[in-house]
Amino acid sequence: MSSTPDLQQIHDFLIDLAHEAGKIITSSLPRVDTTGSKKNSADLVTEYDRAVEKKVSETLREKYPDYDFLGEETYSPEHQLTDAPTFIVDPIDGTTNFVHGFPNSCISLGFAINRRPVVGVVYNPVTNTLYSAIEGHGAYLNRTQRLPLKGEDLEPLRGLDNALVALEWGSERSGNNWDTKVNTFASLAGSREQGGAMVHSIRSLGSAALNLCGVAAGYLDLYWEGGGWPWDVCAGWLIVREAGGIILGGNPGDWEPRLDGRTCLAIRASPGGQGQKELAEELWSHVKGRLEY
Ligand code: IPD
Ligand code: CA
């Protein structure tokens, strides 16, 4: 194997693998009443999460034995992200949706070098929707449709009071991060008279990776998150950037977030980048407290 990774080959291989692994998801029948949990009753895992990760990790180790692997279901705190070329995998992102039959889950396959995502593949097998990107080559829906979807007709960003925003509740339901999230959500949704941003609306669609793809596609103006892991965001992070969007951290002033930083603010493309930084500053001005992980 050559020492320089062939990103196009990796991209194509990951897409085939995502389709293959997707069959495990679409042929499954998860049940809410027999589903297991990890940290607490809202942090779900199923036998299918583990089966998909097993298939993906075994296939990648066989094809690319020189590269590291970081996956949600086999992660341990000793195994941190390094600069080495690494596959970063969430076998099912949106496990709660999957368990309930809400059709918004995906396989998220990222490849990073020097902790920087360079290939990203996100596939929702239920809707047969594929998002993918290679660094420097743009982002695509179903391999052919360039993102963002509106192309030349994309409107400029015009502040939070014109924005459709994605936020997630997460599985931590008390403490500093919970308080920060809930108070920030209220500030974003609240009326201008009361100091709120009065966003058009808020969506909690249940998958970090698909939220990022929604920002890349342009149907979400921004996504603010605390608590995500590298496998939730690696692939989508690149897809946003390759679609002309920007990725920042969730706390005010974090213009250069780390892939393993556990917070994220993604803002969609805008003609000439117009309004992106202003929207970030405006969003950060509504962060009530500080996200700490
Ligand atoms: C979760 C989802 C959720 C996000 C959490 C993730 P999972 O992943 O992406 O939208 O808010 O931070 O952990 O548990 O479904 O793989
Ligand atoms: Ca996940």
Short mmCIF file of C-alpha atoms and ligand atoms in Angstrom, two decimals:
data_model
loop_
_atom_site.label_atom_id
_atom_site.label_comp_id
_atom_site.label_asym_id
_atom_site.label_seq_id
_atom_site.Cartn_x
_atom_site.Cartn_y
_atom_site.Cartn_z
CA MET A 1 0.00 0.00 0.00
CA SER A 2 1.32 3.48 -0.82
CA SER A 3 2.13 5.67 2.18
CA THR A 4 -0.09 8.50 0.89
CA PRO A 5 -3.74 7.55 1.33
CA ASP A 6 -5.71 7.46 -1.93
CA LEU A 7 -8.68 9.54 -0.82
CA GLN A 8 -10.80 8.83 -3.89
CA GLN A 9 -10.36 5.10 -3.40
CA ILE A 10 -11.17 5.38 0.31
CA HIS A 11 -14.27 7.47 -0.50
CA ASP A 12 -15.54 4.92 -3.01
CA PHE A 13 -14.80 2.04 -0.66
CA LEU A 14 -16.62 3.75 2.23
CA ILE A 15 -19.69 4.34 0.05
CA ASP A 16 -19.85 0.65 -0.89
CA LEU A 17 -19.36 -0.29 2.75
CA ALA A 18 -22.11 2.10 3.89
CA HIS A 19 -24.54 0.48 1.46
CA GLU A 20 -23.52 -2.96 2.63
CA ALA A 21 -23.85 -2.05 6.32
CA GLY A 22 -27.15 -0.31 5.61
CA LYS A 23 -28.68 -3.71 4.83
CA ILE A 24 -28.16 -4.70 8.49
CA ILE A 25 -30.20 -1.65 9.50
CA THR A 26 -33.03 -1.98 7.00
CA SER A 27 -33.45 -5.70 7.67
CA SER A 28 -33.69 -5.22 11.45
CA LEU A 29 -36.65 -4.90 13.80
CA PRO A 30 -35.47 -3.12 16.94
CA ARG A 31 -37.85 -2.91 19.90
CA VAL A 32 -38.06 -0.07 22.40
CA ASP A 33 -38.79 -2.47 25.28
CA THR A 34 -35.70 -4.66 24.76
CA THR A 35 -33.23 -1.96 23.83
CA GLY A 36 -30.18 -1.55 26.07
CA SER A 37 -28.72 1.68 27.36
CA LYS A 38 -25.21 2.90 28.17
CA LYS A 39 -24.84 6.00 30.38
CA ASN A 40 -28.55 6.32 31.25
CA SER A 41 -32.03 5.46 29.97
CA ALA A 42 -31.78 8.04 27.15
CA ASP A 43 -28.40 6.82 25.84
CA LEU A 44 -29.47 3.84 23.75
CA VAL A 45 -27.57 1.05 22.06
CA THR A 46 -28.87 -1.98 20.18
CA GLU A 47 -27.38 -5.23 18.93
CA TYR A 48 -27.55 -3.63 15.47
CA ASP A 49 -25.21 -0.77 16.44
CA ARG A 50 -22.69 -3.42 17.52
CA ALA A 51 -23.27 -5.60 14.46
CA VAL A 52 -22.76 -2.68 12.06
CA GLU A 53 -19.59 -1.57 13.85
CA LYS A 54 -18.23 -5.14 13.78
CA LYS A 55 -18.81 -5.42 10.05
CA VAL A 56 -17.37 -1.98 9.31
CA SER A 57 -14.30 -2.36 11.53
CA GLU A 58 -13.46 -5.85 10.26
CA THR A 59 -13.83 -4.80 6.64
CA LEU A 60 -11.71 -1.67 7.11
CA ARG A 61 -8.99 -3.50 9.06
CA GLU A 62 -8.71 -6.06 6.31
CA LYS A 63 -8.60 -3.53 3.47
CA TYR A 64 -6.54 -0.84 5.25
CA PRO A 65 -4.52 -2.57 7.99
CA ASP A 66 -2.18 0.43 8.40
CA TYR A 67 -4.86 2.88 9.46
CA ASP A 68 -6.36 3.34 12.93
CA PHE A 69 -10.00 2.82 13.75
CA LEU A 70 -12.12 4.78 16.23
CA GLY A 71 -15.72 3.62 16.61
CA GLU A 72 -18.52 4.57 18.97
CA GLU A 73 -19.27 1.07 20.25
CA THR A 74 -15.66 -0.05 20.82
CA TYR A 75 -14.35 3.27 22.15
CA SER A 76 -12.50 3.32 25.46
CA PRO A 77 -11.04 6.43 27.15
CA GLU A 78 -7.49 5.12 26.60
CA HIS A 79 -8.07 5.22 22.84
CA GLN A 80 -7.96 8.92 22.01
CA LEU A 81 -7.82 10.44 18.55
CA THR A 82 -4.23 10.88 17.30
CA ASP A 83 -2.61 12.45 14.22
CA ALA A 84 -2.42 9.04 12.50
CA PRO A 85 -4.72 8.33 9.54
CA THR A 86 -7.89 7.12 11.29
CA PHE A 87 -11.31 5.85 10.28
CA ILE A 88 -13.85 7.47 12.60
CA VAL A 89 -17.12 5.57 12.59
CA ASP A 90 -20.57 5.86 14.05
CA PRO A 91 -22.33 2.61 13.07
CA ILE A 92 -25.80 4.08 13.72
CA ASP A 93 -26.05 7.79 14.41
CA GLY A 94 -29.56 8.48 15.56
CA THR A 95 -29.99 5.27 17.55
CA THR A 96 -33.06 6.65 19.36
CA ASN A 97 -34.71 7.33 16.00
CA PHE A 98 -33.75 3.86 14.81
CA VAL A 99 -35.30 2.20 17.87
CA HIS A 100 -38.54 4.14 17.45
CA GLY A 101 -38.72 3.70 13.67
CA PHE A 102 -38.34 7.46 13.10
CA PRO A 103 -36.71 7.48 9.66
CA ASN A 104 -33.68 9.66 10.39
CA SER A 105 -30.66 7.52 11.23
CA CYS A 106 -27.46 6.96 9.36
CA ILE A 107 -24.08 5.31 9.14
CA SER A 108 -21.36 7.90 9.51
CA LEU A 109 -17.96 7.00 8.09
CA GLY A 110 -15.15 9.53 8.33
CA PHE A 111 -11.44 9.40 7.59
CA ALA A 112 -9.10 11.91 9.26
CA ILE A 113 -5.40 12.67 8.96
CA ASN A 114 -3.71 14.89 11.54
CA ARG A 115 -7.15 15.06 13.25
CA ARG A 116 -8.55 16.74 10.15
CA PRO A 117 -11.42 15.07 8.29
CA VAL A 118 -10.46 14.39 4.67
CA VAL A 119 -13.17 11.93 3.57
CA GLY A 120 -16.76 11.83 4.79
CA VAL A 121 -19.66 9.48 3.97
CA VAL A 122 -23.07 9.69 5.67
CA TYR A 123 -25.75 7.27 4.53
CA ASN A 124 -29.37 6.99 5.65
CA PRO A 125 -30.38 3.51 4.48
CA VAL A 126 -34.07 4.02 5.25
CA THR A 127 -34.44 6.92 2.82
CA ASN A 128 -31.50 5.78 0.65
CA THR A 129 -29.87 9.20 1.01
CA LEU A 130 -26.11 9.51 0.68
CA TYR A 131 -23.96 12.53 1.48
CA SER A 132 -20.24 12.42 0.72
CA ALA A 133 -17.14 14.55 0.33
CA ILE A 134 -13.41 14.42 -0.28
CA GLU A 135 -11.31 17.33 0.94
CA GLY A 136 -10.89 19.88 -1.85
CA HIS A 137 -13.45 18.24 -4.15
CA GLY A 138 -16.83 19.50 -2.96
CA ALA A 139 -19.72 17.75 -1.26
CA TYR A 140 -22.47 15.76 -2.96
CA LEU A 141 -25.90 14.28 -2.42
CA ASN A 142 -26.22 10.81 -3.92
CA ARG A 143 -22.81 11.25 -5.61
CA THR A 144 -24.03 13.60 -8.34
CA GLN A 145 -25.89 16.56 -6.88
CA ARG A 146 -23.49 19.22 -5.64
CA LEU A 147 -24.20 20.80 -2.26
CA PRO A 148 -25.66 23.17 -1.25
CA LEU A 149 -28.79 22.12 -3.09
CA LYS A 150 -29.84 25.65 -4.16
CA GLY A 151 -26.50 26.18 -5.91
CA GLU A 152 -26.33 29.65 -7.49
CA ASP A 153 -29.78 30.49 -6.09
CA LEU A 154 -28.69 30.15 -2.47
CA GLU A 155 -29.89 33.13 -0.41
CA PRO A 156 -27.46 35.07 1.79
CA LEU A 157 -27.73 34.47 5.52
CA ARG A 158 -29.84 37.17 7.16
CA GLY A 159 -29.44 36.74 10.90
CA LEU A 160 -30.99 34.46 13.48
CA ASP A 161 -34.48 35.89 13.09
CA ASN A 162 -34.49 34.44 9.56
CA ALA A 163 -32.89 31.15 10.50
CA LEU A 164 -34.03 27.55 10.82
CA VAL A 165 -31.86 26.09 13.56
CA ALA A 166 -31.00 22.52 14.59
CA LEU A 167 -30.38 21.79 18.29
CA GLU A 168 -30.33 18.49 20.17
CA TRP A 169 -31.34 17.65 23.73
CA GLY A 170 -28.71 14.94 24.27
CA SER A 171 -28.86 12.27 26.97
CA GLU A 172 -27.48 14.38 29.87
CA ARG A 173 -30.62 15.79 31.51
CA SER A 174 -29.23 17.72 34.47
CA GLY A 175 -26.17 19.75 35.45
CA ASN A 176 -24.23 22.60 33.84
CA ASN A 177 -24.45 21.41 30.22
CA TRP A 178 -28.18 20.75 30.48
CA ASP A 179 -28.80 24.19 31.99
CA THR A 180 -26.65 25.84 29.32
CA LYS A 181 -28.52 24.06 26.55
CA VAL A 182 -32.02 24.67 27.82
CA ASN A 183 -31.38 28.35 28.59
CA THR A 184 -29.73 28.82 25.19
CA PHE A 185 -32.65 27.09 23.43
CA ALA A 186 -35.09 29.43 25.18
CA SER A 187 -33.04 32.48 24.27
CA LEU A 188 -32.87 31.45 20.62
CA ALA A 189 -36.59 30.79 20.37
CA GLY A 190 -37.80 33.67 22.55
CA SER A 191 -39.27 36.95 21.36
CA ARG A 192 -37.13 39.99 20.54
CA GLU A 193 -39.01 42.01 23.17
CA GLN A 194 -37.70 39.63 25.82
CA GLY A 195 -34.13 39.60 24.48
CA GLY A 196 -34.59 36.41 22.46
CA ALA A 197 -33.43 35.78 18.89
CA MET A 198 -36.88 34.74 17.62
CA VAL A 199 -35.48 32.19 15.17
CA HIS A 200 -37.91 30.93 12.54
CA SER A 201 -37.95 27.60 14.35
CA ILE A 202 -35.91 24.87 15.97
CA ARG A 203 -35.50 21.27 14.77
CA SER A 204 -34.24 18.35 16.86
CA LEU A 205 -33.92 15.62 14.26
CA GLY A 206 -31.90 13.19 16.39
CA SER A 207 -28.73 12.64 14.39
CA ALA A 208 -25.69 14.89 14.60
CA ALA A 209 -24.33 13.58 11.31
CA LEU A 210 -27.60 14.20 9.44
CA ASN A 211 -27.94 17.65 11.04
CA LEU A 212 -24.53 18.52 9.63
CA CYS A 213 -25.61 17.19 6.23
CA GLY A 214 -28.74 19.37 6.49
CA VAL A 215 -26.50 22.40 7.00
CA ALA A 216 -24.37 21.30 4.03
CA ALA A 217 -27.49 20.85 1.89
CA GLY A 218 -28.69 24.30 3.01
CA TYR A 219 -32.09 23.33 4.44
CA LEU A 220 -30.79 24.10 7.94
CA ASP A 221 -29.11 27.46 8.47
CA LEU A 222 -27.13 26.32 11.48
CA TYR A 223 -26.61 23.52 13.98
CA TRP A 224 -25.36 24.11 17.52
CA GLU A 225 -24.31 21.10 19.63
CA GLY A 226 -22.66 20.17 22.89
CA GLY A 227 -21.73 16.61 23.81
CA GLY A 228 -21.00 15.12 20.39
CA TRP A 229 -18.07 12.79 19.85
CA PRO A 230 -15.66 12.63 16.90
CA TRP A 231 -17.69 9.79 15.33
CA ASP A 232 -20.85 11.91 15.42
CA VAL A 233 -19.24 14.80 13.58
CA CYS A 234 -16.18 13.68 11.58
CA ALA A 235 -17.85 12.86 8.26
CA GLY A 236 -20.46 15.64 8.46
CA TRP A 237 -17.83 18.20 9.44
CA LEU A 238 -16.03 17.71 6.12
CA ILE A 239 -19.30 17.61 4.17
CA VAL A 240 -20.29 21.01 5.64
CA ARG A 241 -16.91 22.55 4.81
CA GLU A 242 -16.86 21.15 1.29
CA ALA A 243 -20.33 22.60 0.74
CA GLY A 244 -19.02 26.08 1.63
CA GLY A 245 -20.21 26.05 5.23
CA ILE A 246 -18.12 26.77 8.29
CA ILE A 247 -17.51 24.71 11.44
CA LEU A 248 -16.79 26.46 14.72
CA GLY A 249 -16.99 25.48 18.38
CA GLY A 250 -20.15 25.77 20.47
CA ASN A 251 -18.72 28.21 23.02
CA PRO A 252 -18.27 31.90 22.17
CA GLY A 253 -15.04 32.76 20.33
CA ASP A 254 -14.09 29.18 19.42
CA TRP A 255 -13.15 29.90 15.80
CA GLU A 256 -10.85 26.86 15.51
CA PRO A 257 -12.58 23.86 17.07
CA ARG A 258 -10.91 20.50 17.57
CA LEU A 259 -12.47 17.41 16.04
CA ASP A 260 -12.54 15.87 19.53
CA GLY A 261 -13.62 19.13 21.23
CA ARG A 262 -17.18 17.83 21.92
CA THR A 263 -18.96 21.07 20.85
CA CYS A 264 -19.80 22.38 17.44
CA LEU A 265 -21.46 25.20 15.55
CA ALA A 266 -22.05 24.57 11.85
CA ILE A 267 -23.26 27.37 9.59
CA ARG A 268 -24.39 26.85 6.02
CA ALA A 269 -22.84 28.34 2.90
CA SER A 270 -23.82 31.82 1.82
CA PRO A 271 -22.87 33.67 -1.39
CA GLY A 272 -19.35 35.01 -0.81
CA GLY A 273 -19.56 33.79 2.79
CA GLN A 274 -21.86 36.75 3.50
CA GLY A 275 -23.27 36.77 7.02
CA GLN A 276 -21.58 33.57 8.23
CA LYS A 277 -19.32 35.13 10.85
CA GLU A 278 -22.04 37.57 11.92
CA LEU A 279 -24.44 34.67 12.43
CA ALA A 280 -21.83 32.86 14.54
CA GLU A 281 -21.33 35.92 16.75
CA GLU A 282 -25.08 36.36 17.06
CA LEU A 283 -25.58 32.70 18.02
CA TRP A 284 -22.76 32.85 20.57
CA SER A 285 -24.34 35.95 22.13
CA HIS A 286 -27.30 33.71 23.08
CA VAL A 287 -25.20 30.96 24.70
CA LYS A 288 -26.29 31.11 28.34
CA GLY A 289 -23.39 29.65 30.31
CA ARG A 290 -20.56 27.49 29.02
CA LEU A 291 -20.53 23.98 27.59
CA GLU A 292 -17.93 21.90 29.52
CA TYR A 293 -16.87 18.36 28.52
C1 IPD B 1 -26.35 11.02 19.19
C2 IPD B 1 -27.12 11.79 18.14
C3 IPD B 1 -27.71 13.03 18.74
C4 IPD B 1 -26.64 13.93 19.32
C5 IPD B 1 -25.82 13.16 20.35
C6 IPD B 1 -25.26 11.88 19.74
P1 IPD B 1 -26.31 8.35 18.79
O1 IPD B 1 -25.74 9.88 18.63
O2 IPD B 1 -26.26 12.16 17.09
O3 IPD B 1 -28.38 13.76 17.76
O4 IPD B 1 -27.25 15.02 19.96
O5 IPD B 1 -24.76 13.99 20.79
O6 IPD B 1 -24.54 11.16 20.71
O7 IPD B 1 -26.34 8.05 20.25
O8 IPD B 1 -27.64 8.30 18.17
O9 IPD B 1 -25.30 7.53 18.06
CA CA B 2 -23.77 9.01 17.36
#
